[in-house]
């Protein structure tokens, strides 16, 4: 996995239902745009919400017409889904099975593990596709870190 041909995703866990289809469409457009520029590795953090949606779209596009796309799950710890609702955990485990690579940035879910995961996503990417609607929290931190590291950032929320 080369940084120059890699893109990370970051976004909120809660996505308004009325925005879901639009965000999926914008994700597909951005993934296709980057793929046409030679980006083929897409790194997702494995969280609920936008991370899951982005990973699903990479897999869908790979299955339909871009077989060279690679999904890399960068996870904060082993077993992060253990306290999730059964349906969400099942979706997560399906993503694990379909990912080309799974990277754990920590062994235990503890303070700081999400930040460590977010920094890894940015430090191994040249591009960032995000869904950011607020200026605080983990997504805002990650997007600012990505900008500070020189990544090209595309915020899907700005296009709603």
mmCIF file of N, CA and C in Angstrom, residues 7-53:
data_model
loop_
_atom_site.group_PDB
_atom_site.id
_atom_site.type_symbol
_atom_site.label_atom_id
_atom_site.label_comp_id
_atom_site.label_asym_id
_atom_site.label_seq_id
_atom_site.Cartn_x
_atom_site.Cartn_y
_atom_site.Cartn_z
ATOM 1 N N UNK A 7 -6.409 6.509 -0.166
ATOM 2 C CA UNK A 7 -7.381 7.478 0.323
ATOM 3 C C UNK A 7 -8.010 6.940 1.603
ATOM 4 N N UNK A 8 -8.131 7.792 2.601
ATOM 5 C CA UNK A 8 -8.811 7.386 3.827
ATOM 6 C C UNK A 8 -10.185 8.034 3.913
ATOM 7 N N UNK A 9 -11.016 7.440 4.738
ATOM 8 C CA UNK A 9 -12.348 7.961 5.010
ATOM 9 C C UNK A 9 -12.434 8.341 6.482
ATOM 10 N N UNK A 10 -13.173 9.385 6.769
ATOM 11 C CA UNK A 10 -13.507 9.723 8.145
ATOM 12 C C UNK A 10 -14.839 10.444 8.140
ATOM 13 N N UNK A 11 -15.647 10.170 9.164
ATOM 14 C CA UNK A 11 -16.951 10.808 9.210
ATOM 15 C C UNK A 11 -17.712 10.446 10.466
ATOM 16 N N UNK A 12 -18.855 11.041 10.594
ATOM 17 C CA UNK A 12 -19.671 10.877 11.788
ATOM 18 C C UNK A 12 -20.350 9.511 11.842
ATOM 19 N N UNK A 13 -20.620 9.087 13.044
ATOM 20 C CA UNK A 13 -21.322 7.815 13.240
ATOM 21 C C UNK A 13 -22.805 7.943 12.923
ATOM 22 N N UNK A 14 -23.372 9.094 13.197
ATOM 23 C CA UNK A 14 -24.802 9.307 12.947
ATOM 24 C C UNK A 14 -24.992 10.110 11.669
ATOM 25 N N UNK A 15 -25.693 9.495 10.723
ATOM 26 C CA UNK A 15 -25.987 10.138 9.452
ATOM 27 C C UNK A 15 -27.509 10.248 9.342
ATOM 28 N N UNK A 16 -28.023 11.451 9.136
ATOM 29 C CA UNK A 16 -29.474 11.591 8.997
ATOM 30 C C UNK A 16 -30.005 10.694 7.877
ATOM 31 N N UNK A 17 -31.094 9.994 8.149
ATOM 32 C CA UNK A 17 -31.654 9.044 7.182
ATOM 33 C C UNK A 17 -31.913 9.699 5.831
ATOM 34 N N UNK A 18 -32.380 10.942 5.837
ATOM 35 C CA UNK A 18 -32.698 11.611 4.580
ATOM 36 C C UNK A 18 -31.458 11.917 3.745
ATOM 37 N N UNK A 19 -30.275 11.864 4.343
ATOM 38 C CA UNK A 19 -29.035 12.152 3.615
ATOM 39 C C UNK A 19 -28.307 10.897 3.146
ATOM 40 N N UNK A 20 -28.720 9.728 3.610
ATOM 41 C CA UNK A 20 -27.985 8.498 3.332
ATOM 42 C C UNK A 20 -27.776 8.200 1.858
ATOM 43 N N UNK A 21 -28.823 8.262 1.055
ATOM 44 C CA UNK A 21 -28.695 7.950 -0.378
ATOM 45 C C UNK A 21 -27.818 8.967 -1.090
ATOM 46 N N UNK A 22 -27.987 10.228 -0.730
ATOM 47 C CA UNK A 22 -27.162 11.276 -1.336
ATOM 48 C C UNK A 22 -25.686 11.073 -0.992
ATOM 49 N N UNK A 23 -25.394 10.754 0.245
ATOM 50 C CA UNK A 23 -24.000 10.551 0.652
ATOM 51 C C UNK A 23 -23.411 9.346 -0.067
ATOM 52 N N UNK A 24 -24.177 8.269 -0.184
ATOM 53 C CA UNK A 24 -23.684 7.091 -0.925
ATOM 54 C C UNK A 24 -23.369 7.461 -2.380
ATOM 55 N N UNK A 25 -24.225 8.245 -2.988
ATOM 56 C CA UNK A 25 -23.992 8.664 -4.377
ATOM 57 C C UNK A 25 -22.719 9.497 -4.483
ATOM 58 N N UNK A 26 -22.553 10.456 -3.563
ATOM 59 C CA UNK A 26 -21.348 11.292 -3.569
ATOM 60 C C UNK A 26 -20.090 10.463 -3.291
ATOM 61 N N UNK A 27 -20.210 9.468 -2.400
ATOM 62 C CA UNK A 27 -19.078 8.577 -2.144
ATOM 63 C C UNK A 27 -18.648 7.883 -3.432
ATOM 64 N N UNK A 28 -19.612 7.319 -4.153
ATOM 65 C CA UNK A 28 -19.297 6.632 -5.408
ATOM 66 C C UNK A 28 -18.624 7.581 -6.394
ATOM 67 N N UNK A 29 -19.136 8.804 -6.493
ATOM 68 C CA UNK A 29 -18.539 9.778 -7.417
ATOM 69 C C UNK A 29 -17.092 10.084 -7.033
ATOM 70 N N UNK A 30 -16.839 10.291 -5.750
ATOM 71 C CA UNK A 30 -15.477 10.622 -5.293
ATOM 72 C C UNK A 30 -14.525 9.430 -5.441
ATOM 73 N N UNK A 31 -14.997 8.237 -5.113
ATOM 74 C CA UNK A 31 -14.160 7.048 -5.277
ATOM 75 C C UNK A 31 -13.800 6.863 -6.746
ATOM 76 N N UNK A 32 -14.783 7.018 -7.639
ATOM 77 C CA UNK A 32 -14.534 6.891 -9.074
ATOM 78 C C UNK A 32 -13.549 7.955 -9.548
ATOM 79 N N UNK A 33 -13.735 9.187 -9.108
ATOM 80 C CA UNK A 33 -12.826 10.274 -9.489
ATOM 81 C C UNK A 33 -11.390 9.954 -9.094
ATOM 82 N N UNK A 34 -11.213 9.479 -7.866
ATOM 83 C CA UNK A 34 -9.864 9.146 -7.404
ATOM 84 C C UNK A 34 -9.311 7.920 -8.121
ATOM 85 N N UNK A 35 -10.155 6.929 -8.374
ATOM 86 C CA UNK A 35 -9.705 5.730 -9.093
ATOM 87 C C UNK A 35 -9.202 6.107 -10.483
ATOM 88 N N UNK A 36 -9.865 7.045 -11.116
ATOM 89 C CA UNK A 36 -9.427 7.507 -12.440
ATOM 90 C C UNK A 36 -8.085 8.225 -12.368
ATOM 91 N N UNK A 37 -7.722 8.716 -11.180
ATOM 92 C CA UNK A 37 -6.421 9.375 -10.979
ATOM 93 C C UNK A 37 -5.354 8.390 -10.494
ATOM 94 N N UNK A 38 -5.712 7.106 -10.386
ATOM 95 C CA UNK A 38 -4.745 6.092 -9.991
ATOM 96 C C UNK A 38 -4.793 5.666 -8.538
ATOM 97 N N UNK A 39 -5.744 6.179 -7.780
ATOM 98 C CA UNK A 39 -5.899 5.766 -6.386
ATOM 99 C C UNK A 39 -6.617 4.423 -6.374
ATOM 100 N N UNK A 40 -6.059 3.453 -5.656
ATOM 101 C CA UNK A 40 -6.714 2.140 -5.631
ATOM 102 C C UNK A 40 -6.858 1.553 -4.234
ATOM 103 N N UNK A 41 -6.188 2.109 -3.237
ATOM 104 C CA UNK A 41 -6.324 1.629 -1.861
ATOM 105 C C UNK A 41 -7.181 2.607 -1.073
ATOM 106 N N UNK A 42 -8.215 2.083 -0.430
ATOM 107 C CA UNK A 42 -9.131 2.903 0.353
ATOM 108 C C UNK A 42 -9.156 2.385 1.780
ATOM 109 N N UNK A 43 -8.817 3.276 2.715
ATOM 110 C CA UNK A 43 -8.683 2.918 4.122
ATOM 111 C C UNK A 43 -9.891 3.413 4.915
ATOM 112 N N UNK A 44 -10.555 2.489 5.594
ATOM 113 C CA UNK A 44 -11.719 2.830 6.409
ATOM 114 C C UNK A 44 -11.454 2.402 7.844
ATOM 115 N N UNK A 45 -11.981 3.201 8.781
ATOM 116 C CA UNK A 45 -11.711 2.980 10.195
ATOM 117 C C UNK A 45 -12.595 1.983 10.906
ATOM 118 N N UNK A 46 -13.604 1.445 10.227
ATOM 119 C CA UNK A 46 -14.409 0.393 10.821
ATOM 120 C C UNK A 46 -15.438 0.824 11.843
ATOM 121 N N UNK A 47 -15.667 2.122 11.990
ATOM 122 C CA UNK A 47 -16.679 2.594 12.943
ATOM 123 C C UNK A 47 -18.061 2.518 12.309
ATOM 124 N N UNK A 48 -19.072 2.645 13.138
ATOM 125 C CA UNK A 48 -20.441 2.708 12.642
ATOM 126 C C UNK A 48 -20.627 3.989 11.829
ATOM 127 N N UNK A 49 -21.658 4.052 11.030
ATOM 128 C CA UNK A 49 -21.979 5.261 10.290
ATOM 129 C C UNK A 49 -21.178 5.400 9.022
ATOM 130 N N UNK A 50 -20.512 6.550 8.871
ATOM 131 C CA UNK A 50 -19.836 6.865 7.617
ATOM 132 C C UNK A 50 -18.747 5.855 7.264
ATOM 133 N N UNK A 51 -17.962 5.416 8.221
ATOM 134 C CA UNK A 51 -16.899 4.441 7.929
ATOM 135 C C UNK A 51 -17.483 3.185 7.289
ATOM 136 N N UNK A 52 -18.552 2.681 7.869
ATOM 137 C CA UNK A 52 -19.189 1.475 7.349
ATOM 138 C C UNK A 52 -19.744 1.732 5.958
ATOM 139 N N UNK A 53 -20.422 2.859 5.781
ATOM 140 C CA UNK A 53 -20.983 3.205 4.486
ATOM 141 C C UNK A 53 -19.892 3.297 3.416
#
